[in-house]
Amino acid sequence: MLNSVHLSNQELEMLKLMVDFLAEKPELCGKLESCTTPHYALTKTYSENFDMQEADAWKVFEELEKKIKEAEYIHVEAPSPIRKWFHISPEEINMLRVIADYFSPQPKMSPASGFVSNRLESTIETYKWVFGTSEGNGEAARENFQNLMEKTQKAVSFRCETLAPLVTTPNPYKAVLDLLQIAGEKLNLDAGIHEMLKRPMRTIILNIPVIMDDGNLRVFTGYRVQYNDALGPTKGGIRYHPELTMDEVTALSAWMTWKTAVAGLPLGGGKGGIRCNPKDMSLGELERLTRGYTRALARYIGPYTDVPAPDVYTDSQTMAWIMDEYSQIVGYNSFGVVTGKPVCLGGSLGRNEATSRGLMYTVIEAAKHKGVDLKKATVAVQGYGNVGYHAARLLDELGCKVIAVSDSKGGIYSKEGLDPKKAMQHKNQTGSVVGYKNYKAVSNSELLELDCDILVPAAMENQVTKANAGRIKAKIVAEGANGPVTPEADEMLYQKGIFMIPDILANSGGVIVSYFEQVQNQMNYYWSEEEVRNKLQSTIVTAFKDVLAIAEEYKVNMRVAAYMKALKRVSDAMLVRTQKPFMTVARQTG
Ligand code: NAD
């Protein structure tokens, strides 16, 4: 399938530098003379210009080279006020390949023109040699180069369309399969059920045409994966991200299956998303994209089949558009088709802080289990968005001392404790917690290793790995984000006696209150915030106690125990829907 891949800002800057280089820009020539190869000259110049390690500049080049090699079509976006997309012609794409090869550590095309000393002439010769005829004066090639240089130098954004499959490393779907294997073995999971749970029940790929503000048409690729619905309608967010992949959506849909099952909800798991960069799109473009996605998906979603919710870069406004579009299609107000809606459109009270409140209830239970006095406990929180901020605020309200918080720009530390609400006010005013009250600065990795009782990673995945797990000092780690601790690090923390509350339990408060929203929509009767909080507490505390009991009985870490609880619920539902164990079927057909 044709996939769209954007060059990152770093890759675009490198490409501009490469074209500059060949155009004999005087400020770059000096560097080239002192280097032995174009590749070295480029990465050295780039690392100096952008204050980056040379090894990282090499990685930027490698990624860029790969995208250029795999590109079927390329488009560049002109700067404002035009902000229009222009095509790069097939000849210009070939020229780009020659340029990328010229800077490659092991050029395959460029030696053909090694005898020409002028860099531009050398590129033109190579182009003629590889893609053109060996005759002529290279005027056409020179024109291609000029056109390409003009478009590249002006470009604010660069998009390649490729037939290569999109992959992320480490592949999150692999982590899902690995944990399924571990928990499945412990549970002695039916072999047929195991086979079915390795794959999603249904994957929908959609291509959505959108008229952009400049009048151009762009086609965006969207996905919806319904992983398993044995326990009820599938449920899970919709993510808008420029680097979204199918494997990522599939892994997230499996996670949702386990998350709703651990929480004891009558729901399955799903996830969706669109490969797009919402930061570069106007509100009107986002609305048209969301409505297009909803129309294409309408027959597959609904209050009794699959219920989307917000995720990365989507919010209550996105949900309001989906609800409205879907309602127009079915002919009546269908509030229950999505959750995470604005309260005035059937959203639930308490949804905004639900993930963090649920996390707080699990921390209270973990503290009782580990004998940690929360009135004296110290807390460090990585990530200060919706989950991190409310977690810090709620733990502070419980009497804990929040000693460090951070966001993508860095962190702050105060041994005496800091005020989470005031730190948030500072972030709202300045864009970051950094600089608040001149507290000591800590990096995001230093924050993880602080001497504290409770660590809440609430930013992104793969933060605690086997490289730093040995240096974590917290007594309790509560995963606010999805996947911040890797499976290898899990086991290391477990061996050190650190109590880990895994994501599918610790941050399940969000989906629990989403389920409450669905229930309220179907009853058309709405609960008070206190009622929502009480129901959330009893649901998540029950889940915590079940998981802890499994961890103790089977002597496994809390993540494996949570998977075991989830798998047991899902597989029991699957088995009871059929006449005989699947294992028999699997053996017969196997
Ligand atoms: P958010 O966008 O509101 O906040 C993310 C925060 O992380 C921001 O403060 C950002 O500055 C910070 N951040 C980004 N990169 C960072 C880095 N490298 N180091 C440190 N901080 C960094 O997002 P959110 O809704 O709070 O979600 C955070 C995590 O929790 C995500 O993994 C999300 O999938 C997960 N989660 C969220 C919910 C929910 O209800 N919001 C539910 C379950 C799981």
XYZ file of C-alpha atoms and ligand atoms in Angstrom:
634
model
C 0.000 0.000 0.000
C 1.157 3.538 -0.704
C 2.166 5.142 2.596
C 2.961 8.795 3.292
C 6.136 9.570 5.246
C 7.198 13.069 6.198
C 10.813 14.107 6.528
C 11.464 15.246 10.088
C 12.668 18.826 10.565
C 16.167 17.459 11.160
C 16.058 15.462 7.909
C 14.745 18.428 5.960
C 17.533 20.641 7.318
C 20.080 18.006 6.337
C 18.660 17.780 2.825
C 18.883 21.570 2.475
C 22.496 21.397 3.590
C 23.263 18.664 1.038
C 21.823 20.666 -1.823
C 23.678 23.755 -0.573
C 26.854 21.786 -0.447
C 26.637 20.781 -4.070
C 25.740 24.308 -5.097
C 29.214 25.327 -3.851
C 28.030 27.588 -1.021
C 31.178 29.307 0.257
C 30.419 28.897 3.953
C 30.434 25.130 3.575
C 33.393 24.682 1.240
C 35.987 25.259 3.931
C 34.664 22.351 5.929
C 34.666 20.051 2.935
C 38.335 20.693 2.163
C 39.341 19.534 5.638
C 37.344 16.295 5.417
C 38.247 13.122 3.619
C 34.786 12.184 2.289
C 31.578 14.087 1.438
C 29.763 11.943 4.009
C 32.114 12.979 6.784
C 32.031 16.631 5.670
C 28.248 16.640 5.735
C 27.783 15.000 9.114
C 30.549 17.120 10.683
C 29.053 20.355 9.337
C 25.575 19.319 10.329
C 26.611 18.330 13.854
C 28.372 21.697 14.311
C 25.508 23.747 12.818
C 22.871 22.034 14.926
C 24.905 21.346 18.057
C 24.520 17.600 17.801
C 26.853 14.616 18.271
C 28.356 13.424 14.969
C 26.969 9.935 15.593
C 23.436 11.407 15.812
C 23.999 13.378 12.602
C 24.952 10.074 10.907
C 21.642 8.629 12.062
C 19.726 11.601 10.613
C 21.509 11.017 7.296
C 20.762 7.285 7.321
C 17.061 7.864 7.919
C 16.934 10.519 5.188
C 18.794 8.328 2.691
C 16.370 5.472 3.368
C 13.320 7.670 2.758
C 14.744 9.049 -0.497
C 15.639 5.568 -1.732
C 12.152 4.228 -1.030
C 10.166 7.214 -2.361
C 7.720 6.564 -5.207
C 6.416 10.140 -5.253
C 7.623 13.241 -3.434
C 5.784 16.475 -2.632
C 7.120 19.626 -1.003
C 5.154 22.341 0.724
C 5.862 25.984 -0.110
C 6.022 28.489 2.760
C 3.178 30.855 3.647
C 1.363 32.778 2.366
C 0.996 30.174 -0.453
C 1.472 26.990 1.638
C 0.784 24.858 -1.402
C 2.080 21.362 -2.131
C 4.266 20.912 -5.245
C 5.192 17.661 -6.907
C 8.799 16.706 -7.414
C 9.129 15.237 -10.907
C 10.446 11.673 -11.414
C 13.663 13.171 -12.879
C 14.109 15.351 -9.801
C 13.559 12.318 -7.567
C 16.336 10.538 -9.446
C 18.535 13.583 -8.946
C 17.791 13.382 -5.218
C 18.908 9.745 -5.273
C 22.177 10.760 -6.895
C 22.694 13.451 -4.264
C 21.932 11.066 -1.412
C 24.354 8.559 -2.912
C 27.067 11.218 -3.247
C 26.944 11.735 0.522
C 26.557 8.084 1.396
C 29.448 6.471 3.342
C 29.607 3.866 0.575
C 28.512 5.578 -2.647
C 27.357 3.228 -5.371
C 26.685 5.690 -8.190
C 29.144 8.502 -7.588
C 32.442 6.721 -8.414
C 31.221 6.806 -12.017
C 32.106 10.487 -12.063
C 35.051 10.398 -9.703
C 37.315 12.067 -12.256
C 35.292 15.306 -12.203
C 36.518 17.542 -9.375
C 33.727 20.144 -9.293
C 31.037 18.822 -6.940
C 28.054 19.975 -8.988
C 29.624 18.718 -12.231
C 30.363 15.428 -10.544
C 26.681 15.093 -9.565
C 25.508 15.994 -13.075
C 27.904 13.446 -14.593
C 26.667 10.764 -12.215
C 23.064 11.548 -13.023
C 23.768 11.296 -16.777
C 25.687 8.087 -16.250
C 23.038 6.337 -14.134
C 19.735 7.807 -15.292
C 20.330 9.539 -18.617
C 22.225 8.997 -21.831
C 25.982 9.353 -21.732
C 25.808 11.980 -24.474
C 24.784 15.653 -24.347
C 26.043 18.525 -22.296
C 23.989 17.751 -19.205
C 21.730 20.796 -19.614
C 18.617 18.805 -18.722
C 20.352 17.369 -15.648
C 21.548 20.822 -14.600
C 17.988 22.141 -14.949
C 16.694 19.290 -12.824
C 19.228 20.142 -10.184
C 18.296 23.843 -10.231
C 14.560 23.079 -9.967
C 15.171 20.644 -7.177
C 17.400 23.091 -5.319
C 14.797 25.842 -5.540
C 11.980 23.632 -4.304
C 14.078 22.096 -1.526
C 15.457 25.360 -0.240
C 12.004 26.893 0.015
C 10.243 23.791 1.369
C 8.679 24.004 4.809
C 7.593 20.397 4.676
C 8.639 17.381 2.593
C 6.463 14.329 2.050
C 7.478 11.036 0.413
C 4.981 8.406 -0.683
C 6.393 4.937 -0.446
C 5.437 1.341 -1.075
C 7.765 0.213 1.702
C 5.945 -1.044 4.798
C 6.084 1.367 7.708
C 7.748 -0.016 10.812
C 8.669 1.409 14.191
C 11.465 0.120 16.381
C 11.154 -1.433 18.806
C 7.972 -2.838 17.296
C 5.250 -2.511 19.963
C 3.274 -5.389 18.438
C 6.210 -7.706 19.170
C 6.014 -6.691 22.850
C 2.306 -7.625 22.824
C 3.074 -11.046 21.360
C 5.945 -11.644 23.823
C 3.760 -10.886 26.833
C 0.933 -12.984 25.414
C 3.388 -15.873 25.189
C 4.662 -15.459 28.784
C 1.235 -14.994 30.382
C -0.318 -17.675 28.130
C 2.236 -20.272 29.265
C 1.661 -19.461 32.948
C -2.085 -19.820 32.438
C -1.757 -22.904 30.262
C -3.876 -21.016 27.750
C -5.809 -23.063 25.210
C -3.656 -23.340 22.070
C -6.465 -22.365 19.708
C -7.381 -19.317 21.787
C -3.700 -18.344 21.851
C -3.580 -18.526 18.033
C -6.641 -16.293 17.743
C -5.334 -13.758 20.260
C -2.082 -13.292 18.347
C -3.999 -11.440 15.633
C -6.691 -8.767 15.587
C -10.252 -9.804 14.837
C -10.648 -7.057 12.218
C -8.410 -4.407 10.660
C -9.881 -1.589 8.607
C -7.707 0.619 6.406
C -9.247 3.778 5.002
C -7.992 6.373 2.567
C -9.674 9.687 3.215
C -9.606 12.490 0.608
C -9.625 15.987 2.124
C -9.766 19.346 0.359
C -7.124 21.432 2.095
C -7.440 25.160 2.748
C -5.272 25.938 -0.308
C -7.677 24.080 -2.610
C -5.388 21.047 -3.077
C -6.666 17.565 -2.395
C -4.740 15.316 -0.031
C -5.405 11.694 0.770
C -4.788 10.587 4.360
C -4.541 6.982 5.483
C -6.504 5.998 8.554
C -6.909 2.761 10.480
C -9.272 1.150 12.906
C -8.281 -2.146 14.493
C -10.917 -4.107 16.426
C -8.742 -6.574 18.285
C -11.178 -8.683 20.255
C -14.857 -8.332 21.204
C -15.448 -11.514 23.204
C -16.347 -9.488 26.316
C -18.334 -6.711 24.618
C -18.105 -3.852 22.106
C -14.526 -2.899 21.232
C -13.312 0.314 22.849
C -10.265 2.480 22.334
C -8.925 5.846 21.261
C -8.183 7.489 17.929
C -4.663 8.848 17.496
C -3.563 11.486 14.960
C 0.182 11.267 14.385
C 2.534 11.767 11.400
C 4.444 8.562 12.174
C 1.540 6.306 13.030
C 1.904 2.710 11.800
C -0.442 -0.235 11.500
C 1.660 -2.234 13.968
C 1.408 0.556 16.504
C -2.386 0.754 16.163
C -2.621 -3.050 16.360
C -0.470 -3.163 19.511
C -2.518 -0.389 21.110
C -5.757 -2.216 20.258
C -4.429 -5.363 21.946
C -3.437 -3.289 24.993
C -7.000 -1.954 25.140
C -8.313 -5.519 25.079
C -6.206 -6.388 28.132
C -6.926 -3.047 29.840
C -10.738 -3.356 29.683
C -10.466 -7.023 30.706
C -8.234 -6.293 33.742
C -10.678 -3.614 34.891
C -13.522 -6.144 34.694
C -15.468 -4.098 32.124
C -17.922 -5.695 29.668
C -15.858 -4.381 26.733
C -13.331 -5.541 24.159
C -10.392 -3.587 22.775
C -9.813 -1.493 19.672
C -7.763 1.445 18.501
C -7.664 3.739 15.515
C -5.803 6.602 14.034
C -4.870 8.691 11.049
C -1.405 9.310 9.704
C -1.369 13.119 9.665
C 0.376 16.017 11.339
C -2.355 17.914 13.202
C 0.141 20.634 14.203
C 0.389 21.633 10.520
C -3.356 21.564 9.871
C -6.032 24.198 10.387
C -9.114 23.490 12.500
C -11.197 23.371 9.309
C -8.882 20.778 7.726
C -8.981 18.680 10.899
C -12.775 18.827 10.989
C -13.057 17.733 7.327
C -10.559 14.922 7.936
C -12.390 13.730 11.056
C -15.786 13.822 9.364
C -14.358 11.952 6.339
C -12.878 9.303 8.635
C -16.234 8.967 10.427
C -18.192 8.575 7.177
C -15.811 5.897 5.943
C -15.943 4.076 9.285
C -19.635 4.580 10.111
C -20.765 1.052 9.289
C -18.103 -0.462 11.561
C -18.584 1.658 14.702
C -21.550 2.278 16.994
C -22.581 2.128 20.663
C -23.033 -1.664 20.471
C -20.102 -2.517 18.199
C -17.046 -0.270 18.575
C -16.771 2.954 20.579
C -13.812 5.295 19.860
C -12.380 7.884 22.283
C -9.635 10.564 22.246
C -5.948 9.664 22.203
C -2.750 11.487 21.199
C -3.604 14.773 19.389
C -7.354 14.183 19.449
C -9.666 15.652 22.080
C -13.265 16.301 23.098
C -13.717 18.539 20.026
C -12.688 15.656 17.741
C -15.206 13.421 19.528
C -17.948 16.038 19.105
C -17.342 16.042 15.307
C -17.447 12.233 15.159
C -20.644 12.120 17.229
C -22.264 14.776 15.046
C -21.280 13.157 11.719
C -22.331 9.702 12.880
C -25.642 11.055 14.210
C -26.381 12.623 10.814
C -25.764 9.261 9.147
C -27.996 7.225 11.484
C -30.627 9.951 11.702
C -30.764 10.535 15.463
C -28.460 11.829 18.222
C -26.146 8.941 18.986
C -24.159 10.226 21.963
C -22.921 6.728 22.810
C -20.913 6.268 19.590
C -17.827 7.874 21.195
C -16.646 8.771 24.699
C -14.501 11.642 25.921
C -17.099 14.099 24.600
C -17.644 17.587 26.022
C -19.917 17.419 29.098
C -22.593 19.461 27.282
C -22.797 16.699 24.620
C -23.124 13.692 26.911
C -19.583 13.590 28.332
C -19.151 12.284 31.884
C -18.198 14.424 34.846
C -14.787 13.423 36.193
C -13.429 12.101 32.844
C -10.697 14.739 32.623
C -8.814 13.591 35.725
C -10.046 9.966 35.646
C -6.763 8.370 34.527
C -4.805 10.099 37.300
C -7.473 9.538 39.950
C -7.492 5.828 39.087
C -3.683 5.833 39.303
C -3.900 7.458 42.732
C -6.263 4.721 43.979
C -3.802 2.043 42.808
C -0.923 3.879 44.520
C -2.915 3.916 47.785
C -3.345 0.122 47.537
C 0.307 -0.425 46.604
C 1.437 1.722 49.556
C -0.687 -0.353 51.954
C 0.860 -3.526 50.521
C 4.442 -2.222 50.745
C 3.982 -0.485 54.137
C 4.736 2.965 52.688
C 3.278 5.854 54.715
C 1.811 8.183 52.083
C 1.867 11.150 54.475
C 5.665 10.919 54.453
C 6.153 9.643 50.906
C 8.075 11.554 48.236
C 6.929 11.541 44.594
C 8.617 12.212 41.227
C 6.477 12.618 38.089
C 7.836 12.470 34.535
C 5.571 14.248 32.029
C 3.324 17.151 33.047
C 0.356 16.833 30.719
C -3.101 15.619 31.559
C -1.999 12.432 33.350
C 1.199 13.703 35.028
C -0.258 16.970 36.316
C -3.410 15.489 37.839
C -1.386 12.604 39.335
C 0.986 15.097 41.023
C -1.932 17.240 42.213
C -3.949 14.306 43.606
C -0.954 12.696 45.348
C -0.100 16.096 46.844
C -3.699 16.384 48.103
C -3.271 12.956 49.749
C -0.353 14.341 51.769
C 2.591 13.075 49.684
C 5.512 15.424 48.979
C 5.992 15.980 45.223
C 9.742 16.590 44.883
C 10.212 16.591 41.094
C 8.178 17.067 37.922
C 9.184 17.370 34.264
C 7.982 17.923 30.723
C 9.604 17.543 27.313
C 11.858 20.575 27.994
C 13.282 19.190 31.277
C 12.461 18.932 34.954
C 12.669 20.672 38.337
C 13.589 19.273 41.736
C 12.979 20.531 45.269
C 13.919 18.392 48.254
C 11.379 20.273 50.401
C 8.576 19.606 47.905
C 6.881 21.808 45.332
C 3.338 22.999 44.715
C 1.935 21.070 41.687
C -0.766 23.654 40.914
C 1.702 26.556 40.908
C 4.151 24.549 38.790
C 1.282 24.084 36.296
C 0.526 27.823 36.325
C 4.196 28.426 35.498
C 3.993 25.875 32.648
C 0.848 27.540 31.287
C 2.588 30.929 31.317
C 6.000 29.898 29.985
C 5.441 26.615 28.148
C 7.420 24.504 30.635
C 7.824 23.707 34.333
C 11.525 24.495 33.886
C 12.496 27.716 35.655
C 9.673 27.572 38.192
C 10.888 29.241 41.422
C 14.485 28.661 40.312
C 14.272 25.118 41.637
C 17.208 22.890 40.769
C 17.038 21.658 37.158
C 16.991 17.894 36.523
C 16.947 16.127 33.194
C 14.201 13.657 32.379
C 16.563 10.723 32.851
C 17.912 12.084 36.175
C 14.347 12.452 37.442
C 13.728 8.736 36.971
C 16.723 7.899 39.155
C 15.902 10.268 42.049
C 15.719 9.008 45.595
C 11.934 8.948 46.055
C 9.190 6.599 47.268
C 6.848 6.818 44.275
C 7.826 7.278 40.647
C 5.141 8.092 38.068
C 6.386 7.954 34.451
C 3.538 9.751 32.658
C 5.121 10.911 29.407
C 5.994 8.255 26.869
C 7.106 4.685 26.290
C 10.550 3.057 26.837
C 11.772 5.382 29.620
C 12.914 2.720 32.108
C 14.950 0.138 30.227
C 17.559 -2.462 31.156
C 20.128 0.372 30.865
C 18.757 2.396 33.807
C 16.511 -0.056 35.715
C 19.403 -0.879 38.049
C 19.564 2.775 39.162
C 15.850 3.263 39.950
C 15.463 3.941 43.690
C 11.687 4.359 44.047
C 9.751 1.819 46.147
C 6.666 1.996 43.908
C 6.543 2.702 40.154
C 3.079 3.556 38.783
C 2.907 3.647 34.976
C 0.810 6.678 34.004
C 1.955 6.460 30.369
C 1.532 3.388 28.171
C 4.663 1.222 28.118
C 7.207 3.488 29.913
C 8.928 0.448 31.492
C 10.202 -2.200 29.081
C 9.552 -5.919 29.819
C 13.291 -6.555 30.557
C 13.330 -3.638 32.996
C 10.135 -5.001 34.620
C 11.886 -8.154 35.689
C 14.917 -6.208 36.980
C 12.674 -3.961 39.103
C 10.808 -7.024 40.386
C 14.078 -8.711 41.405
C 15.093 -5.514 43.247
C 11.828 -5.601 45.208
C 10.409 -2.484 43.511
C 6.636 -2.699 43.261
C 5.424 -1.933 39.736
C 1.832 -1.044 38.918
C 1.614 -1.800 35.176
C -0.011 0.553 32.663
C -2.978 -1.671 31.864
C -3.933 -1.406 35.534
C -2.464 1.923 36.711
C -3.837 4.085 33.889
C -7.092 2.193 33.322
C -9.093 4.911 35.156
C -9.546 6.688 31.806
C -11.256 3.773 30.091
C -13.246 2.922 33.228
C -14.830 6.388 33.268
C -15.246 6.197 29.475
C -17.300 3.068 30.094
C -19.336 5.022 32.682
C -19.907 7.669 30.002
C -21.277 4.984 27.641
C -23.565 3.654 30.379
C -24.875 7.158 31.183
C -25.455 7.837 27.462
C -27.445 4.638 27.059
C -29.557 5.373 30.175
C -29.781 9.061 29.267
C -29.343 9.668 32.996
C -26.216 11.369 34.346
C -24.273 10.861 37.565
C -22.708 13.372 39.955
C -18.913 13.661 40.057
C -18.909 12.004 43.477
C -20.828 9.025 42.119
C -18.339 8.690 39.256
C -15.382 8.823 41.694
C -16.895 6.207 44.020
C -17.631 3.789 41.185
C -14.139 4.352 39.742
C -12.555 3.620 43.111
C -14.426 0.376 43.689
C -13.786 -0.854 40.108
C -10.042 -0.156 40.047
C -9.372 -1.307 43.625
C -11.084 -4.638 42.866
C -8.900 -4.984 39.757
C -5.757 -4.149 41.759
C -6.567 -6.753 44.427
C -7.258 -9.448 41.804
C -3.944 -8.761 40.045
C -1.962 -8.707 43.298
C -3.504 -12.041 44.324
C -2.403 -13.614 41.000
C 1.117 -12.104 41.334
C 1.452 -13.667 44.798
C -0.056 -17.031 43.876
C 2.041 -17.528 40.725
C 5.101 -15.600 41.988
C 5.191 -13.372 38.904
C 5.622 -9.628 38.491
C 2.536 -7.406 38.435
C 2.584 -6.948 34.638
C 2.515 -10.662 33.941
C -0.185 -11.039 36.618
C -2.303 -8.304 34.991
C -1.967 -10.020 31.606
C -2.953 -13.313 33.204
C -6.120 -11.811 34.675
C -6.985 -10.195 31.329
C -6.264 -13.304 29.275
C -8.305 -15.506 31.585
C -11.379 -13.261 31.265
C -11.076 -12.989 27.482
C -10.358 -16.684 26.914
C -13.171 -17.803 29.253
C -15.600 -15.679 27.222
C -14.237 -17.079 23.952
C -14.369 -20.692 25.144
C -17.886 -20.482 26.497
C -19.115 -19.171 23.146
C -18.175 -22.446 21.476
C -19.060 -26.088 22.028
C -15.649 -27.576 22.601
C -12.169 -26.404 23.491
C -10.380 -24.680 20.652
C -7.248 -26.700 21.361
C -8.914 -29.741 19.788
C -9.780 -27.732 16.711
C -6.268 -26.350 16.511
C -4.758 -29.839 16.735
C -7.070 -31.217 14.059
C -6.405 -28.439 11.602
C -2.844 -27.824 12.693
P -0.243 15.015 27.257
O 0.057 15.302 25.843
O -1.307 15.821 27.948
O 1.098 15.177 28.131
C 2.314 14.597 27.819
C 3.382 15.259 28.677
O 4.605 14.561 28.498
C 3.651 16.718 28.337
O 3.868 17.432 29.522
C 4.950 16.663 27.537
O 5.702 17.857 27.659
C 5.629 15.526 28.236
N 6.672 14.888 27.453
C 6.687 14.605 26.124
N 7.862 14.038 25.802
C 8.571 13.953 26.944
C 9.845 13.448 27.276
N 10.641 12.937 26.345
N 10.244 13.505 28.566
C 9.440 14.030 29.510
N 8.241 14.533 29.269
C 7.816 14.484 27.994
O -0.562 13.461 27.331
P -1.335 12.662 28.460
O -2.782 12.573 28.108
O -0.948 13.170 29.811
O -0.746 11.195 28.236
C 0.546 10.837 28.708
C 0.707 9.342 28.562
O -0.329 8.673 29.257
C 0.653 8.795 27.135
O 1.498 7.666 27.076
C -0.789 8.331 26.997
O -0.935 7.338 25.994
C -1.005 7.779 28.386
N -2.408 7.682 28.770
C -3.205 8.783 28.800
C -4.521 8.654 29.189
C -5.428 9.847 29.278
O -6.569 9.680 29.715
N -4.989 11.051 28.958
C -5.035 7.392 29.524
C -4.181 6.288 29.509
C -2.873 6.446 29.124
